[in-house]
Amino acid sequence: MTDAPALPPLTLALAWNERDTDPARARQSARAHLNTPAHAQASVLLGYLDWRAGQLPQATEDISAAIGTLRLGEPSVWLGRGLNILAALQSTVNRADRAVELYEEQVSLARHINDAELTATALHDLAVELRRSDPQRARAHITEALGTFRGLNYTFGVAIAHANLAEFDLDEGDLPSAYRHVQQALRYPHLDQHPHLEASLLTTLLLVQPTGTSDAERRRAQRRLRQLHDDSRNPELRATVALALAAHTDRQTASTLLSDALSDLTPLGDHVLLPDLHEQLSGLRDQLGDPAAALHHLRETLAYTRRTHAAERRQTFQTFEILARIQSLQDQAREERQRNTELQAHLQELRALNARIRELGRTDHLTRLANREHLFTEGQHLAQTATDHTPLSAALIDIDHFKVVNDTWGHQTGDLVLQRVARMILDVARPGDIAARYGGEEFVLLRPAPAGDLSASCHDLQQLIRLHPWSSVAPGMHVTLSIGVAQTTTPDFDRLLGDADRRLYRVKRDGRNSILDHD
């Protein structure tokens, strides 16, 4: 008996439409388009499929590379899709600031190419990201997206918008409205093809069912959640369902569910669900009479928070006071072995304290790059490790004639130019680089690598600058950069910046819009 012949690959447009209904064929079709002129578009589709399969590192790598290529071309729906997926991935690993920036870029791009579905999707997902920090703005975005989805007869978009509006209502304590939104979303005819959405809806349903609702509906929801959990190999989905089921089962079963979810999710890195798993396990272990395990999970919750905000905690004396308070709370929990209700109160206080940490920040408010203080702190640290074999390089980047921009179009437009340039610097940066606003219209990019390597990235940056549609910012606008690059093999960080500044001065003296990396 011979195997059935393989189906011919679909076009990428059709494969994108089949990404949820037939992911295997969509993946086969995407792979068929790799190493062709449509390589970047195929990588976006593969990134989406890897994301939905729970392969977050691979998805991030595919999407980041694809976006870098797509940004060099004309604005397109594929770039918008890539931005949307990367934003969701950034949100998953607790980078809300970067996620919001990517969603806002997607909204701008979608409106520029006049794609209603892409615009509504971007507004919807931006609303989800802003749900807790700016709920009024978030609700306005998601309501607008819902109206667009209805007008386009995009039933999946309608369902997911109702699902998130239900969570908004749950936050505000309006359970009847939340229940109505859940019921609307559950009517989506292809719900079985979207297990993440179905799991989210059933989780919310268990929280918002009105008093007097039949137990049969609750039991059906719990059985379906258990089926989704047992049938899936996606660690994100299993963790989401485990958190929901844990609230509706006995303590020992709940502890086993959550422990298994924790083991599956931990290899993905600092996932946003980790603190919820540790927090729930802390309470369960305390109730089961195991205070040592309860304290262990509390410590893991605190350690996650510390890792997330490690850079911010180094900035000011006030931040160190917050660290002392966190340590005090942890010590108090260790010494007193308080019951879970008291541990919950401490966690609430930690959340408030860490919100303050975010305010203190290590970033420049306007550009969201590192600020000058962080540049010098980290730069001096990196310079201590510089050797002949592993030099440290710095690029000092200046926007040419930036005063003309402010004088001609105003400071608000000037701020927008600074933000666009900063974003493009991040696009050419690599893991381990430090991108910072040096002051005014000057930026610094540090890299533990030879100057020639950093200079090549600076040429990529100038290409991005040349291709960017600056006329969409202001008619007649033209932006160029002057860049000085230097390297050091000694711990003298100030001298490294001085050498880069001297070469930047020569570029500006010789006509600007160039890069100089040697004397």
Coordinates of C-alpha atoms in Angstrom, one line a residue:
M1 CA 0.0 0.0 0.0
T2 CA 1.5 3.4 -1.0
D3 CA 1.2 6.6 0.8
A4 CA -1.3 9.2 -0.5
P5 CA 0.5 11.8 -2.7
A6 CA 1.3 15.1 -0.9
L7 CA -1.0 17.9 -1.6
P8 CA 0.6 20.8 -3.6
P9 CA 1.5 23.8 -1.5
L10 CA -1.0 26.7 -1.2
T11 CA -0.2 30.3 -2.0
L12 CA 0.9 32.2 1.1
A13 CA -2.4 34.1 1.1
L14 CA -4.4 30.9 1.2
A15 CA -2.1 29.3 3.7
W16 CA -2.6 32.3 6.0
N17 CA -6.3 31.8 5.8
E18 CA -5.9 28.1 6.6
R19 CA -3.4 28.6 9.5
D20 CA -5.9 27.6 12.2
T21 CA -8.2 25.2 10.3
D22 CA -5.3 23.2 8.7
P23 CA -2.0 24.2 10.4
A24 CA -0.1 21.2 9.0
R25 CA -0.8 22.2 5.4
A26 CA -0.2 25.8 6.2
R27 CA 3.2 24.9 7.6
Q28 CA 4.0 22.7 4.6
S29 CA 3.1 25.6 2.3
A30 CA 5.1 28.1 4.2
R31 CA 8.2 25.9 4.1
A32 CA 7.8 25.6 0.3
H33 CA 8.2 29.4 0.1
L34 CA 11.4 29.6 2.1
N35 CA 14.5 30.8 0.2
T36 CA 12.3 32.4 -2.4
P37 CA 11.4 36.1 -2.8
A38 CA 8.6 35.5 -0.4
H39 CA 10.9 34.1 2.3
A40 CA 10.0 36.9 4.9
Q41 CA 6.3 36.4 4.4
A42 CA 6.7 32.6 4.8
S43 CA 8.6 33.2 8.0
V44 CA 5.8 35.3 9.4
L45 CA 3.4 32.4 8.8
L46 CA 5.8 29.9 10.4
G47 CA 6.3 32.3 13.3
Y48 CA 2.5 32.3 13.9
L49 CA 2.3 28.5 13.7
D50 CA 5.2 28.1 16.1
W51 CA 3.6 30.6 18.5
R52 CA 0.3 28.8 18.5
A53 CA 2.2 25.5 19.0
G54 CA 3.9 26.9 22.1
Q55 CA 7.4 27.2 20.5
L56 CA 8.0 30.7 21.7
P57 CA 11.7 31.1 21.2
Q58 CA 11.6 29.8 17.6
A59 CA 8.6 32.0 16.9
T60 CA 10.3 35.1 18.2
E61 CA 13.4 34.4 16.1
D62 CA 11.4 33.8 12.9
I63 CA 9.2 36.9 13.3
S64 CA 12.1 39.3 14.3
A65 CA 14.1 38.3 11.2
A66 CA 11.1 38.6 9.0
I67 CA 10.1 42.1 10.3
G68 CA 13.7 43.3 9.7
T69 CA 13.4 42.3 6.1
L70 CA 9.9 43.5 5.5
R71 CA 10.6 47.0 6.9
L72 CA 13.1 47.5 4.1
G73 CA 10.3 47.2 1.6
E74 CA 6.9 49.0 1.1
P75 CA 4.4 48.9 4.0
S76 CA 2.4 45.7 3.6
V77 CA -0.2 43.5 5.4
W78 CA 2.5 40.9 6.0
L79 CA 4.6 43.5 8.0
G80 CA 1.4 44.3 10.0
R81 CA 0.9 40.6 10.7
G82 CA 4.5 40.2 11.8
L83 CA 4.2 43.2 14.1
N84 CA 1.1 41.8 15.7
I85 CA 2.6 38.4 16.4
L86 CA 5.8 39.8 17.8
A87 CA 3.8 42.2 20.0
A88 CA 1.8 39.2 21.4
L89 CA 5.1 37.3 22.0
Q90 CA 6.6 40.3 23.8
S91 CA 3.5 40.5 26.0
T92 CA 3.8 36.8 26.8
V93 CA 7.3 37.3 28.2
N94 CA 6.2 40.3 30.3
R95 CA 7.5 43.1 27.9
A96 CA 4.3 45.1 27.9
D97 CA 6.1 48.4 27.0
R98 CA 7.6 46.8 23.8
A99 CA 4.3 45.1 23.0
V100 CA 2.3 48.4 23.1
E101 CA 4.9 50.1 20.9
L102 CA 4.6 47.3 18.3
Y103 CA 0.8 47.4 18.4
E104 CA 0.8 51.2 17.9
E105 CA 3.2 50.8 14.9
Q106 CA 0.8 48.2 13.5
V107 CA -2.2 50.5 13.9
S108 CA -0.3 53.3 12.0
L109 CA 0.8 50.9 9.3
A110 CA -2.7 49.4 8.9
R111 CA -4.3 52.8 8.5
H112 CA -1.5 53.9 6.0
I113 CA -2.3 50.9 3.7
N114 CA -6.0 51.2 4.4
D115 CA -6.5 47.7 5.6
A116 CA -9.7 47.6 7.8
E117 CA -9.2 44.1 9.2
L118 CA -5.6 44.7 10.1
T119 CA -6.5 48.0 11.7
A120 CA -9.2 46.5 13.8
T121 CA -7.0 43.6 14.8
A122 CA -4.3 46.0 15.9
L123 CA -6.8 48.1 17.9
H124 CA -8.2 45.0 19.5
D125 CA -4.9 43.6 20.6
L126 CA -3.6 47.0 21.8
A127 CA -6.8 47.2 23.9
V128 CA -6.0 43.9 25.5
E129 CA -2.5 45.1 26.4
L130 CA -3.9 48.3 27.9
R131 CA -6.6 46.5 29.8
R132 CA -5.2 47.2 33.2
S133 CA -3.1 50.3 32.7
D134 CA -5.6 52.4 30.7
P135 CA -9.0 50.6 30.8
Q136 CA -11.1 53.5 29.4
R137 CA -8.9 53.8 26.3
A138 CA -8.8 50.0 26.0
R139 CA -12.6 49.7 26.0
A140 CA -12.9 52.4 23.3
H141 CA -10.4 50.5 21.1
I142 CA -12.0 47.1 21.5
T143 CA -15.5 48.5 20.9
E144 CA -14.3 50.2 17.7
A145 CA -12.7 46.9 16.6
L146 CA -15.8 44.9 17.3
G147 CA -17.9 47.2 15.1
T148 CA -15.3 46.8 12.2
F149 CA -15.3 43.0 12.6
R150 CA -19.1 42.9 12.4
G151 CA -19.0 45.1 9.3
L152 CA -16.5 42.8 7.6
N153 CA -18.4 39.7 8.7
Y154 CA -15.2 38.5 10.3
T155 CA -16.8 36.0 12.8
F156 CA -13.6 35.0 14.5
G157 CA -12.8 38.7 15.3
V158 CA -16.3 39.2 16.6
A159 CA -15.9 36.2 18.9
I160 CA -12.6 37.2 20.3
A161 CA -13.7 40.8 20.9
H162 CA -16.7 39.5 22.9
A163 CA -14.4 37.2 24.8
N164 CA -12.1 40.2 25.9
L165 CA -15.1 42.5 26.6
A166 CA -16.2 39.8 29.0
E167 CA -12.9 40.0 30.8
F168 CA -13.2 43.9 30.9
D169 CA -16.6 43.5 32.5
L170 CA -15.3 40.9 34.9
D171 CA -12.6 43.4 36.0
E172 CA -15.3 46.0 36.7
G173 CA -17.6 43.6 38.6
D174 CA -20.3 43.6 35.9
L175 CA -20.9 39.9 35.9
P176 CA -24.3 39.9 34.0
S177 CA -22.7 41.8 31.1
A178 CA -19.6 39.6 31.1
Y179 CA -21.9 36.5 31.0
R180 CA -23.7 37.9 27.9
H181 CA -20.4 38.6 26.1
V182 CA -19.3 35.0 26.8
Q183 CA -22.5 33.6 25.5
Q184 CA -22.1 35.7 22.3
A185 CA -18.5 34.4 21.8
L186 CA -19.5 30.8 22.4
R187 CA -21.8 30.9 19.4
Y188 CA -18.7 31.1 17.1
P189 CA -19.2 28.1 14.8
H190 CA -15.5 27.1 14.5
L191 CA -14.6 27.4 18.2
D192 CA -13.1 23.9 18.2
Q193 CA -10.4 25.1 15.8
H194 CA -9.3 27.7 18.3
P195 CA -8.5 25.9 21.6
H196 CA -6.9 29.0 23.2
L197 CA -10.0 31.1 22.7
E198 CA -12.3 28.2 23.8
A199 CA -10.2 27.7 27.0
S200 CA -10.3 31.4 27.8
L201 CA -14.1 31.6 27.3
L202 CA -14.8 28.6 29.5
T203 CA -12.5 29.9 32.2
T204 CA -14.4 33.2 32.2
L205 CA -17.7 31.4 32.1
L206 CA -17.0 29.6 35.3
L207 CA -16.3 33.0 37.0
V208 CA -19.4 34.9 35.7
Q209 CA -22.2 32.3 35.6
P210 CA -25.3 33.9 37.4
T211 CA -26.5 32.4 40.6
G212 CA -29.1 29.8 39.8
T213 CA -27.5 28.6 36.6
S214 CA -27.8 24.9 36.2
D215 CA -24.9 22.8 37.5
A216 CA -25.0 21.0 34.2
E217 CA -23.6 24.0 32.3
R218 CA -20.8 24.3 34.9
R219 CA -20.0 20.6 34.7
R220 CA -19.9 20.7 30.9
A221 CA -17.5 23.6 31.0
Q222 CA -15.2 21.8 33.4
R223 CA -15.3 18.6 31.4
R224 CA -14.4 20.5 28.2
L225 CA -11.5 22.3 29.9
R226 CA -10.2 18.9 31.1
Q227 CA -10.4 17.6 27.6
L228 CA -8.6 20.6 26.2
H229 CA -5.9 20.1 28.8
D230 CA -5.4 16.4 28.2
D231 CA -5.5 16.7 24.3
S232 CA -3.0 19.6 24.1
R233 CA 0.8 19.6 24.0
N234 CA 0.9 23.3 24.2
P235 CA 2.4 24.3 27.6
E236 CA 0.7 27.8 27.5
L237 CA -2.7 26.3 26.9
R238 CA -2.2 23.6 29.5
A239 CA -1.1 26.1 32.1
T240 CA -4.1 28.4 31.3
V241 CA -6.6 25.5 31.8
A242 CA -4.8 24.2 34.9
L243 CA -5.2 27.6 36.6
A244 CA -9.0 27.5 35.7
L245 CA -9.5 23.9 36.8
A246 CA -7.6 24.3 40.0
A247 CA -10.3 26.5 41.4
H248 CA -13.0 23.8 40.9
T249 CA -11.3 20.6 42.2
D250 CA -9.9 19.3 45.5
R251 CA -6.6 20.7 46.8
Q252 CA -4.5 17.7 46.0
T253 CA -5.7 17.4 42.4
A254 CA -5.3 21.1 42.0
S255 CA -1.7 21.0 43.3
T256 CA -0.9 18.2 40.9
L257 CA -2.4 20.1 37.9
L258 CA -0.5 23.3 38.7
S259 CA 2.8 21.5 39.4
D260 CA 2.6 19.7 36.1
A261 CA 1.8 23.0 34.3
L262 CA 4.8 24.7 36.1
S263 CA 7.1 22.0 34.9
D264 CA 5.9 22.4 31.3
L265 CA 6.0 26.2 31.3
T266 CA 9.3 26.8 33.0
P267 CA 11.6 26.0 30.0
L268 CA 9.9 28.8 28.1
G269 CA 11.6 31.4 30.3
D270 CA 9.9 34.2 32.3
H271 CA 6.4 33.5 31.0
V272 CA 3.7 35.8 32.3
L273 CA 1.7 32.8 33.8
L274 CA 4.6 31.7 36.0
P275 CA 3.8 34.0 38.9
D276 CA 0.1 33.0 38.9
L277 CA 1.1 29.3 39.0
H278 CA 3.6 29.9 41.9
E279 CA 1.0 32.1 43.7
Q280 CA -1.7 29.5 43.5
L281 CA 0.7 26.7 44.5
S282 CA 1.8 28.7 47.5
G283 CA -1.8 28.9 48.8
L284 CA -2.5 25.3 48.1
R285 CA 0.6 24.1 49.8
D286 CA -0.2 26.2 52.9
Q287 CA -3.7 24.7 53.0
L288 CA -2.3 21.2 52.7
G289 CA -0.1 21.8 55.7
D290 CA 3.2 22.2 53.9
P291 CA 4.4 25.7 54.9
A292 CA 8.0 25.1 53.6
A293 CA 6.6 24.4 50.0
A294 CA 4.3 27.4 50.4
L295 CA 7.2 29.6 51.2
H296 CA 9.2 28.2 48.3
H297 CA 6.5 29.2 45.8
L298 CA 6.2 32.6 47.4
R299 CA 9.9 33.1 47.0
E300 CA 9.7 32.1 43.3
T301 CA 6.9 34.6 42.8
L302 CA 9.2 37.3 44.3
A303 CA 12.2 36.1 42.3
Y304 CA 10.2 36.4 39.1
T305 CA 9.3 40.0 40.0
R306 CA 12.9 40.7 40.8
R307 CA 14.1 39.4 37.5
T308 CA 11.5 41.4 35.6
H309 CA 12.6 44.7 37.1
A310 CA 16.3 44.1 38.0
A311 CA 17.5 46.9 35.8
E312 CA 15.0 49.5 37.2
R313 CA 15.9 48.6 40.8
R314 CA 19.5 49.8 40.3
Q315 CA 18.6 53.4 39.4
T316 CA 17.9 55.5 42.5
F317 CA 18.1 55.5 46.3
Q318 CA 14.3 55.3 46.4
T319 CA 14.5 52.1 44.3
F320 CA 16.9 50.6 46.9
E321 CA 14.4 51.4 49.6
I322 CA 11.8 49.4 47.6
L323 CA 14.2 46.5 47.4
A324 CA 14.7 46.6 51.2
R325 CA 10.9 46.5 51.6
I326 CA 10.6 43.5 49.3
Q327 CA 13.4 41.7 51.3
S328 CA 11.6 42.7 54.5
L329 CA 8.4 41.2 53.3
Q330 CA 10.2 38.0 52.2
D331 CA 11.9 37.7 55.6
Q332 CA 8.7 38.3 57.4
A333 CA 7.0 35.5 55.4
R334 CA 9.9 33.1 56.2
E335 CA 10.0 33.8 59.9
E336 CA 6.2 33.9 60.6
R337 CA 5.1 31.2 58.1
Q338 CA 1.8 33.1 57.8
R339 CA -1.2 31.5 56.3
N340 CA -2.1 32.0 52.7
T341 CA -4.5 34.9 53.2
E342 CA -1.7 36.9 54.8
L343 CA 0.7 35.9 52.0
Q344 CA -1.8 37.2 49.5
A345 CA -1.9 40.6 51.2
H346 CA 1.9 40.8 51.0
L347 CA 1.8 39.9 47.3
Q348 CA -0.7 42.8 46.7
E349 CA 1.8 45.1 48.4
L350 CA 4.6 43.8 46.2
R351 CA 2.6 44.5 43.1
A352 CA 2.1 48.1 44.2
L353 CA 5.8 48.5 45.0
N354 CA 6.8 47.1 41.7
A355 CA 4.5 49.5 39.9
R356 CA 6.6 52.2 41.6
I357 CA 9.7 50.5 40.3
R358 CA 8.4 50.8 36.7
E359 CA 7.8 54.5 37.3
L360 CA 11.4 55.1 38.4
G361 CA 12.6 53.2 35.2
R362 CA 15.9 53.1 33.5
T363 CA 14.6 54.3 30.2
D364 CA 14.3 57.6 28.5
H365 CA 10.7 58.6 28.6
L366 CA 10.4 59.9 25.1
T367 CA 12.3 57.3 23.1
R368 CA 12.1 54.3 25.4
L369 CA 15.8 53.6 24.9
A370 CA 18.1 53.4 27.9
N371 CA 18.8 56.7 29.6
R372 CA 22.2 58.4 29.9
E373 CA 22.7 57.1 33.5
H374 CA 22.0 53.5 32.5
L375 CA 24.3 53.9 29.5
F376 CA 27.3 55.0 31.7
T377 CA 26.6 52.4 34.4
E378 CA 26.4 49.5 31.9
G379 CA 29.0 50.9 29.6
Q380 CA 31.6 51.1 32.3
H381 CA 30.7 47.5 33.4
L382 CA 31.1 46.2 29.8
A383 CA 34.4 48.1 29.4
Q384 CA 35.8 46.2 32.3
T385 CA 35.6 43.0 30.3
A386 CA 37.1 44.5 27.0
T387 CA 40.2 42.7 25.7
D388 CA 42.1 42.4 22.5
H389 CA 40.0 39.4 21.6
T390 CA 36.7 40.8 22.8
P391 CA 36.7 44.6 22.2
L392 CA 33.8 46.9 23.1
S393 CA 32.5 49.2 20.3
A394 CA 30.4 52.3 20.5
A395 CA 28.5 54.2 17.8
L396 CA 27.7 57.8 18.5
I397 CA 24.7 58.7 16.3
D398 CA 23.6 62.3 15.5
I399 CA 20.5 63.4 13.6
D400 CA 21.7 65.9 11.0
H401 CA 20.3 69.4 11.2
F402 CA 17.8 68.4 13.8
K403 CA 17.3 72.0 14.9
V404 CA 15.8 72.7 11.4
V405 CA 13.2 70.0 12.1
N406 CA 12.1 71.7 15.3
D407 CA 12.2 75.2 13.8
T408 CA 10.3 74.2 10.7
W409 CA 7.7 71.7 11.9
G410 CA 7.7 72.2 15.7
H411 CA 8.9 70.3 18.7
Q412 CA 6.1 67.8 18.6
T413 CA 7.1 66.6 15.1
G414 CA 10.7 66.7 16.3
D415 CA 9.8 64.3 19.2
L416 CA 8.2 62.0 16.6
V417 CA 11.4 61.9 14.5
L418 CA 13.4 61.0 17.7
Q419 CA 11.0 58.2 18.4
R420 CA 11.2 56.8 14.8
V421 CA 15.0 56.9 14.8
A422 CA 15.1 55.2 18.2
R423 CA 12.9 52.5 17.0
M424 CA 15.1 51.9 13.9
I425 CA 18.2 51.8 16.2
L426 CA 16.5 49.0 18.1
D427 CA 15.8 47.2 14.8
V428 CA 19.5 46.9 14.1
A429 CA 20.5 46.2 17.7
R430 CA 21.4 42.6 18.7
P431 CA 20.8 40.8 22.0
G432 CA 23.5 42.1 24.4
D433 CA 23.6 45.5 22.8
I434 CA 22.8 48.7 24.7
A435 CA 20.9 51.4 22.8
A436 CA 20.6 54.7 24.7
R437 CA 19.6 58.3 24.2
Y438 CA 22.8 60.2 24.8
G439 CA 21.2 63.6 24.9
G440 CA 19.1 65.9 22.6
E441 CA 19.3 64.3 19.1
E442 CA 22.3 62.1 19.9
F443 CA 22.1 58.3 20.5
V444 CA 24.7 55.6 21.4
L445 CA 24.7 52.0 20.4
L446 CA 27.2 49.8 22.4
R447 CA 28.2 46.3 21.3
P448 CA 30.7 43.8 22.7
A449 CA 32.3 43.3 19.2
P450 CA 34.8 44.8 16.9
A451 CA 34.1 48.3 15.4
G452 CA 33.7 46.8 11.9
D453 CA 30.8 44.6 13.0
L454 CA 29.0 47.6 14.7
S455 CA 29.8 49.8 11.6
A456 CA 28.0 47.2 9.4
S457 CA 24.9 47.5 11.6
C458 CA 25.1 51.3 11.3
H459 CA 25.0 51.0 7.5
D460 CA 21.8 48.9 7.9
L461 CA 20.5 51.7 10.1
Q462 CA 21.2 54.3 7.5
Q463 CA 19.4 52.1 4.9
L464 CA 16.4 52.0 7.2
I465 CA 16.5 55.8 7.5
R466 CA 16.8 56.3 3.8
L467 CA 13.8 54.0 3.0
H468 CA 11.6 55.4 5.8
P469 CA 8.6 57.4 4.5
W470 CA 9.5 60.7 6.3
S471 CA 7.1 62.6 4.1
S472 CA 4.3 60.9 6.0
V473 CA 5.6 62.6 9.1
A474 CA 5.8 66.0 7.5
P475 CA 5.7 67.0 3.8
G476 CA 9.2 67.7 2.5
M477 CA 11.0 66.2 5.5
H478 CA 14.3 64.4 4.9
V479 CA 16.3 62.8 7.7
T480 CA 20.0 61.7 7.6
L481 CA 22.4 60.5 10.3
S482 CA 26.1 61.2 11.0
I483 CA 27.8 58.4 12.9
G484 CA 31.2 58.0 14.6
V485 CA 32.3 54.4 15.5
A486 CA 35.2 53.5 17.8
Q487 CA 36.3 50.5 19.8
T488 CA 38.3 49.9 23.0
T489 CA 40.2 47.0 24.5
T490 CA 40.8 48.7 27.8
P491 CA 38.4 49.6 30.7
D492 CA 38.4 53.3 29.7
F493 CA 34.7 53.8 28.7
D494 CA 35.0 57.6 28.7
R495 CA 37.8 57.4 26.2
L496 CA 35.8 55.1 24.0
L497 CA 33.0 57.7 23.8
G498 CA 35.5 60.4 23.2
D499 CA 37.0 58.6 20.2
A500 CA 33.5 58.0 18.8
D501 CA 32.7 61.7 19.3
R502 CA 35.8 62.8 17.6
R503 CA 35.0 60.7 14.5
L504 CA 31.4 61.9 14.6
Y505 CA 32.8 65.5 14.5
R506 CA 34.9 64.7 11.4
V507 CA 31.8 63.3 9.6
K508 CA 29.8 66.4 10.4
R509 CA 32.8 68.6 9.3
D510 CA 33.1 66.7 6.0
G511 CA 29.4 67.1 5.0
R512 CA 27.4 64.8 7.3
N513 CA 25.3 61.7 6.4
S514 CA 28.1 59.3 6.7
I515 CA 29.9 56.8 9.0
L516 CA 33.5 56.9 10.1
D517 CA 35.0 54.0 12.0
H518 CA 38.8 54.6 11.7
D519 CA 41.3 57.5 11.8

